[in-house]
Structure formats: C-alpha cells, structure tokens
Amino acid sequence: MTVRVLLADDQALLRATFRILIESEPDLTVVAEATDGQEAIELALAHEPDVVLMDIRMPGTDGLAATAEICVRPGLSATRVLILTTFENDENVAKALRAGASGFLGKDVSPDLLLAGIRTVASGDSLLSPTATRSLIDRFLATPDRPLLAPPERLAALTDREREVMKLAAYGKSNAEIADHLVLSPLTVRTHIHRAMTKLNVRDRAQLVVIAYQNGLIQDSRCWHGQKGPGPHN
C-alpha cells in the first residue's frame, strides 16, 4: 500500500524538497501541499491522507491548532500527524501530544529518519525524537500540577497485562520488542495497546507514554530508547 502524505509548511523550498524526497520512495506519495494550518485542515478533509507532515510555526492558524482540529474530525480518525519543526522545545512537544500528534521530529533530521518516521506513524506507532521525549517527560515530572491526560482512577480499568505492555511502550520498546520480552505475538501486543488506548480515551500511542509518566509507571526520562529499563526476560 502507498502511504499518502500531506505537506504543511509555509516555506515553498522546504515543501519542494520534502516532495522530491518522499516521492523518490515507491511506497510514499504526496497528495497535496498546504501553506498554513487552515489550508492543512481543508486539504486533510478533502484528501484524507495517511500522514500530515506538519510545521508548527505558520502564519494564521499554526500547526498545533491545525493538528488539534484534524485529530478531532471523525472522518480523519485514520490520519496521523507528524510534527516537523525547528522549535523542538518541551512546551511545543507537550502541546503537540495533547493535540493528538503521533510524532515529533526536528527539521535537522536526516532524510532516512524522516522517511522512516513517516512510515512509523502511518503504521499506527508513535515517533518522538530522544531530545523531544526527554524534555517532555522532564517537564511533566517537574510540574506535578499539570493537568493529567488520564486520571489515576481510569488506569484501574486496565488489566495487569495492559498495564505491563503500556509500561514497556513507555520505555520506548516497539511491539516486536515487547512481544519478545513477554513471550507474546506482536499481534497480541498490538491488541493490548489498542485496548489500553480505548480505556484511557486517547487516540495515539504517544499519549500512552505521557500517561505512563504522569501516573508514575516510569520515573526517569533516561529510560527512553533503551538507555535504562527492563531487558529481555528480566
């Protein structure tokens, strides 16, 4: 299947560069280009892309507001937003995740990682660069009065297995790695992830990570991407 991408960036040169890069891949195609957030919303509704590659800083409606609008539209429930920006700070990451973004990368990312990121979020997984993730989690840990994405009592609805899978996802482990760790099939892990998302009323795996940190399932942002955390079959 071809992953259909909508580009949203106010810089024509960057859009042209992204289009050339994306369309050089046989499984990716660009369906439309938007120059601001409002146009991104309108084109997303018109084309129903698999992924919106969204800049944050744009004139008029910015990328964060556009992301929030796209993510609440019932007809765009399958569309994933990948934020690509030079402003990779903790407040932007937090706002992007609360808006429903599936990933967040700096504009200095390599072409290979950008293409891999598009495929990752299109498949339903989340993507956060290590810098973005550490700053986000550090901010949440440092400000316990920040509104919770899910109150603790909602986590009580999770089964022990769903909680365990959610915790491993918060360590940055993929479905395949979680499956290996728990001796399950990747399909079973994906089912547990989706059930946890449904019970916690979140649309994206990335928000599960935030909830895990907010509710004390993970205590240290250095756990991300294997810097710490459980090893196989510990």
Tab-separated table of C-alpha atoms in Angstrom:
chain	number	residue	atom	x	y	z
A	1	MET	CA	0.000	0.000	0.000
A	2	THR	CA	1.123	3.544	-0.743
A	3	VAL	CA	1.313	5.947	2.207
A	4	ARG	CA	-0.392	9.196	1.227
A	5	VAL	CA	1.242	12.328	2.692
A	6	LEU	CA	0.014	15.898	3.044
A	7	LEU	CA	2.751	18.533	3.401
A	8	ALA	CA	2.008	21.584	5.576
A	9	ASP	CA	4.774	24.204	5.665
A	10	ASP	CA	4.835	27.884	4.754
A	11	GLN	CA	8.273	27.621	3.092
A	12	ALA	CA	7.938	26.669	-0.584
A	13	LEU	CA	11.533	25.469	-0.852
A	14	LEU	CA	11.127	23.047	2.051
A	15	ARG	CA	7.866	21.700	0.649
A	16	ALA	CA	9.535	21.114	-2.716
A	17	THR	CA	12.463	19.358	-1.027
A	18	PHE	CA	10.156	17.151	1.035
A	19	ARG	CA	8.069	16.306	-2.034
A	20	ILE	CA	11.118	15.208	-4.044
A	21	LEU	CA	12.392	13.126	-1.131
A	22	ILE	CA	9.053	11.486	-0.365
A	23	GLU	CA	8.150	10.740	-3.964
A	24	SER	CA	11.534	9.133	-4.562
A	25	GLU	CA	10.205	6.223	-2.495
A	26	PRO	CA	7.882	3.695	-4.227
A	27	ASP	CA	5.616	3.317	-1.178
A	28	LEU	CA	5.143	7.043	-0.450
A	29	THR	CA	3.365	9.824	-2.320
A	30	VAL	CA	2.432	13.470	-1.693
A	31	VAL	CA	-1.282	14.159	-2.247
A	32	ALA	CA	-1.317	17.908	-1.509
A	33	GLU	CA	0.617	20.861	-0.081
A	34	ALA	CA	-0.629	23.447	2.435
A	35	THR	CA	0.955	26.793	3.222
A	36	ASP	CA	-0.765	27.345	6.581
A	37	GLY	CA	-2.733	25.499	9.228
A	38	GLN	CA	-6.198	26.343	7.924
A	39	GLU	CA	-5.307	25.105	4.461
A	40	ALA	CA	-3.865	21.953	6.039
A	41	ILE	CA	-7.230	21.276	7.718
A	42	GLU	CA	-9.161	21.844	4.481
A	43	LEU	CA	-6.818	19.673	2.400
A	44	ALA	CA	-6.820	16.930	5.030
A	45	LEU	CA	-10.622	16.824	4.861
A	46	ALA	CA	-10.504	16.772	1.061
A	47	HIS	CA	-7.801	14.108	0.644
A	48	GLU	CA	-7.936	12.099	3.909
A	49	PRO	CA	-4.163	11.459	3.887
A	50	ASP	CA	-2.476	8.750	5.919
A	51	VAL	CA	0.085	11.216	7.317
A	52	VAL	CA	0.233	15.002	7.619
A	53	LEU	CA	3.800	16.311	7.810
A	54	MET	CA	3.086	19.443	9.837
A	55	ASP	CA	5.216	22.507	10.603
A	56	ILE	CA	4.417	24.294	13.872
A	57	ARG	CA	5.199	27.912	13.008
A	58	MET	CA	2.955	29.017	10.136
A	59	PRO	CA	1.009	32.249	9.529
A	60	GLY	CA	-2.597	32.417	10.659
A	61	THR	CA	-3.630	29.046	12.072
A	62	ASP	CA	-0.434	27.413	13.326
A	63	GLY	CA	0.475	23.735	13.144
A	64	LEU	CA	-0.573	22.950	16.710
A	65	ALA	CA	-4.082	24.347	16.220
A	66	ALA	CA	-4.354	22.575	12.876
A	67	THR	CA	-3.238	19.301	14.465
A	68	ALA	CA	-5.873	19.586	17.174
A	69	GLU	CA	-8.589	20.257	14.586
A	70	ILE	CA	-7.519	17.383	12.335
A	71	CYS	CA	-7.327	14.926	15.214
A	72	VAL	CA	-10.896	15.565	16.416
A	73	ARG	CA	-12.528	15.202	12.995
A	74	PRO	CA	-14.329	11.814	12.829
A	75	GLY	CA	-13.598	11.481	9.130
A	76	LEU	CA	-9.856	11.811	9.809
A	77	SER	CA	-9.584	9.213	12.571
A	78	ALA	CA	-7.068	7.241	10.474
A	79	THR	CA	-4.926	10.298	9.671
A	80	ARG	CA	-1.740	10.671	11.689
A	81	VAL	CA	0.151	13.940	12.213
A	82	LEU	CA	3.953	14.041	12.267
A	83	ILE	CA	5.226	17.375	13.586
A	84	LEU	CA	8.410	18.580	11.900
A	85	THR	CA	9.875	21.808	13.275
A	86	THR	CA	12.977	23.715	14.260
A	87	PHE	CA	11.290	24.605	17.569
A	88	GLU	CA	11.830	21.352	19.437
A	89	ASN	CA	11.127	22.534	22.972
A	90	ASP	CA	9.208	20.860	25.745
A	91	GLU	CA	6.160	23.133	25.610
A	92	ASN	CA	5.678	22.536	21.886
A	93	VAL	CA	6.061	18.785	22.336
A	94	ALA	CA	3.540	18.756	25.170
A	95	LYS	CA	1.038	20.794	23.164
A	96	ALA	CA	1.547	18.619	20.083
A	97	LEU	CA	0.887	15.415	22.017
A	98	ARG	CA	-2.176	16.833	23.740
A	99	ALA	CA	-3.431	17.908	20.315
A	100	GLY	CA	-3.111	14.321	19.110
A	101	ALA	CA	0.153	14.308	17.155
A	102	SER	CA	1.697	10.884	16.575
A	103	GLY	CA	5.278	12.050	16.252
A	104	PHE	CA	7.667	14.929	16.643
A	105	LEU	CA	10.977	15.432	14.826
A	106	GLY	CA	13.401	18.324	14.435
A	107	LYS	CA	13.921	19.720	10.939
A	108	ASP	CA	17.587	18.736	11.132
A	109	VAL	CA	16.575	15.063	10.951
A	110	SER	CA	18.303	13.009	8.246
A	111	PRO	CA	16.342	12.070	5.104
A	112	ASP	CA	16.397	8.373	6.031
A	113	LEU	CA	14.997	9.049	9.501
A	114	LEU	CA	12.316	11.335	8.110
A	115	LEU	CA	11.144	8.674	5.651
A	116	ALA	CA	11.238	6.053	8.394
A	117	GLY	CA	9.254	8.403	10.632
A	118	ILE	CA	6.503	8.791	8.052
A	119	ARG	CA	6.234	5.027	7.723
A	120	THR	CA	6.274	4.586	11.504
A	121	VAL	CA	3.351	6.890	12.236
A	122	ALA	CA	1.455	5.614	9.184
A	123	SER	CA	1.641	2.114	10.672
A	124	GLY	CA	-0.007	3.341	13.877
A	125	ASP	CA	3.076	3.651	16.080
A	126	SER	CA	4.314	6.856	17.695
A	127	LEU	CA	7.571	8.600	16.958
A	128	LEU	CA	9.387	11.017	19.226
A	129	SER	CA	12.979	12.084	18.884
A	130	PRO	CA	15.069	11.438	22.022
A	131	THR	CA	15.528	15.182	22.594
A	132	ALA	CA	11.820	15.865	22.373
A	133	THR	CA	10.915	12.952	24.622
A	134	ARG	CA	13.401	13.762	27.375
A	135	SER	CA	12.372	17.409	27.525
A	136	LEU	CA	8.689	16.497	27.524
A	137	ILE	CA	8.970	13.952	30.321
A	138	ASP	CA	11.277	16.152	32.387
A	139	ARG	CA	8.699	18.917	32.177
A	140	PHE	CA	5.866	16.666	33.319
A	141	LEU	CA	7.930	15.272	36.186
A	142	ALA	CA	8.931	18.778	37.266
A	143	THR	CA	5.357	20.129	37.235
A	144	PRO	CA	3.096	17.636	39.019
A	145	ASP	CA	0.199	20.105	38.983
A	146	ARG	CA	-0.002	19.930	35.176
A	147	PRO	CA	-3.423	18.576	34.061
A	148	LEU	CA	-3.389	14.810	33.602
A	149	LEU	CA	-4.179	13.262	30.244
A	150	ALA	CA	-5.898	10.482	32.195
A	151	PRO	CA	-6.745	10.475	35.930
A	152	PRO	CA	-5.307	7.622	38.047
A	153	GLU	CA	-8.719	6.040	38.563
A	154	ARG	CA	-9.017	5.460	34.820
A	155	LEU	CA	-5.879	3.323	34.909
A	156	ALA	CA	-7.710	0.989	37.294
A	157	ALA	CA	-9.702	-0.229	34.291
A	158	LEU	CA	-6.539	-1.673	32.725
A	159	THR	CA	-5.708	-5.330	33.156
A	160	ASP	CA	-2.307	-6.238	34.591
A	161	ARG	CA	-1.142	-7.236	31.114
A	162	GLU	CA	-2.334	-3.993	29.536
A	163	ARG	CA	-0.540	-2.018	32.229
A	164	GLU	CA	2.634	-4.039	31.686
A	165	VAL	CA	2.521	-3.527	27.915
A	166	MET	CA	1.869	0.189	28.401
A	167	LYS	CA	4.866	0.474	30.702
A	168	LEU	CA	7.159	-1.248	28.203
A	169	ALA	CA	5.864	1.044	25.459
A	170	ALA	CA	6.788	3.989	27.689
A	171	TYR	CA	10.341	2.639	27.842
A	172	GLY	CA	10.422	3.156	24.074
A	173	LYS	CA	10.137	-0.502	23.129
A	174	SER	CA	8.496	-1.481	19.854
A	175	ASN	CA	5.677	-4.011	19.609
A	176	ALA	CA	8.168	-6.644	18.459
A	177	GLU	CA	10.459	-5.960	21.422
A	178	ILE	CA	7.535	-6.074	23.847
A	179	ALA	CA	6.381	-9.329	22.300
A	180	ASP	CA	9.841	-10.828	22.755
A	181	HIS	CA	10.058	-9.613	26.343
A	182	LEU	CA	6.652	-11.006	27.329
A	183	VAL	CA	6.749	-14.072	25.042
A	184	LEU	CA	3.662	-12.949	23.137
A	185	SER	CA	2.865	-12.426	19.478
A	186	PRO	CA	3.215	-8.866	18.078
A	187	LEU	CA	-0.486	-9.007	17.182
A	188	THR	CA	-1.388	-9.720	20.823
A	189	VAL	CA	0.778	-6.818	21.958
A	190	ARG	CA	-0.904	-4.522	19.441
A	191	THR	CA	-4.298	-5.643	20.752
A	192	HIS	CA	-3.288	-4.805	24.342
A	193	ILE	CA	-2.018	-1.381	23.223
A	194	HIS	CA	-5.274	-0.604	21.437
A	195	ARG	CA	-7.388	-1.759	24.379
A	196	ALA	CA	-5.376	0.462	26.723
A	197	MET	CA	-5.829	3.403	24.346
A	198	THR	CA	-9.587	2.799	24.244
A	199	LYS	CA	-9.922	2.520	28.017
A	200	LEU	CA	-7.850	5.663	28.595
A	201	ASN	CA	-9.644	7.554	25.804
A	202	VAL	CA	-6.514	8.508	23.859
A	203	ARG	CA	-6.071	8.303	20.110
A	204	ASP	CA	-2.369	7.675	19.971
A	205	ARG	CA	0.413	5.557	21.436
A	206	ALA	CA	2.466	8.679	22.168
A	207	GLN	CA	-0.160	9.846	24.644
A	208	LEU	CA	0.095	6.493	26.431
A	209	VAL	CA	3.751	7.316	27.107
A	210	VAL	CA	2.812	10.639	28.698
A	211	ILE	CA	0.129	8.970	30.824
A	212	ALA	CA	2.612	6.336	31.994
A	213	TYR	CA	4.996	9.037	33.216
A	214	GLN	CA	2.253	11.217	34.682
A	215	ASN	CA	0.916	8.311	36.732
A	216	GLY	CA	4.285	7.113	37.997
A	217	LEU	CA	4.636	3.938	35.921
A	218	ILE	CA	8.038	5.279	34.787
A	219	GLN	CA	10.133	7.541	36.973
A	220	ASP	CA	13.160	8.516	34.869
A	221	SER	CA	13.179	10.100	31.401
A	222	ARG	CA	16.575	8.481	30.716
A	223	CYS	CA	14.706	5.213	30.310
A	224	TRP	CA	13.744	6.268	26.809
A	225	HIS	CA	15.120	4.262	23.883
A	226	GLY	CA	16.904	1.679	25.986
A	227	GLN	CA	19.183	3.942	27.996
A	228	LYS	CA	17.646	2.272	31.036
A	229	GLY	CA	14.733	-0.005	31.591
A	230	PRO	CA	13.944	-3.704	31.560
A	231	GLY	CA	15.978	-6.001	29.411
A	232	PRO	CA	14.632	-9.082	27.656
A	233	HIS	CA	13.046	-11.597	30.013
A	234	ASN	CA	14.223	-9.880	33.220
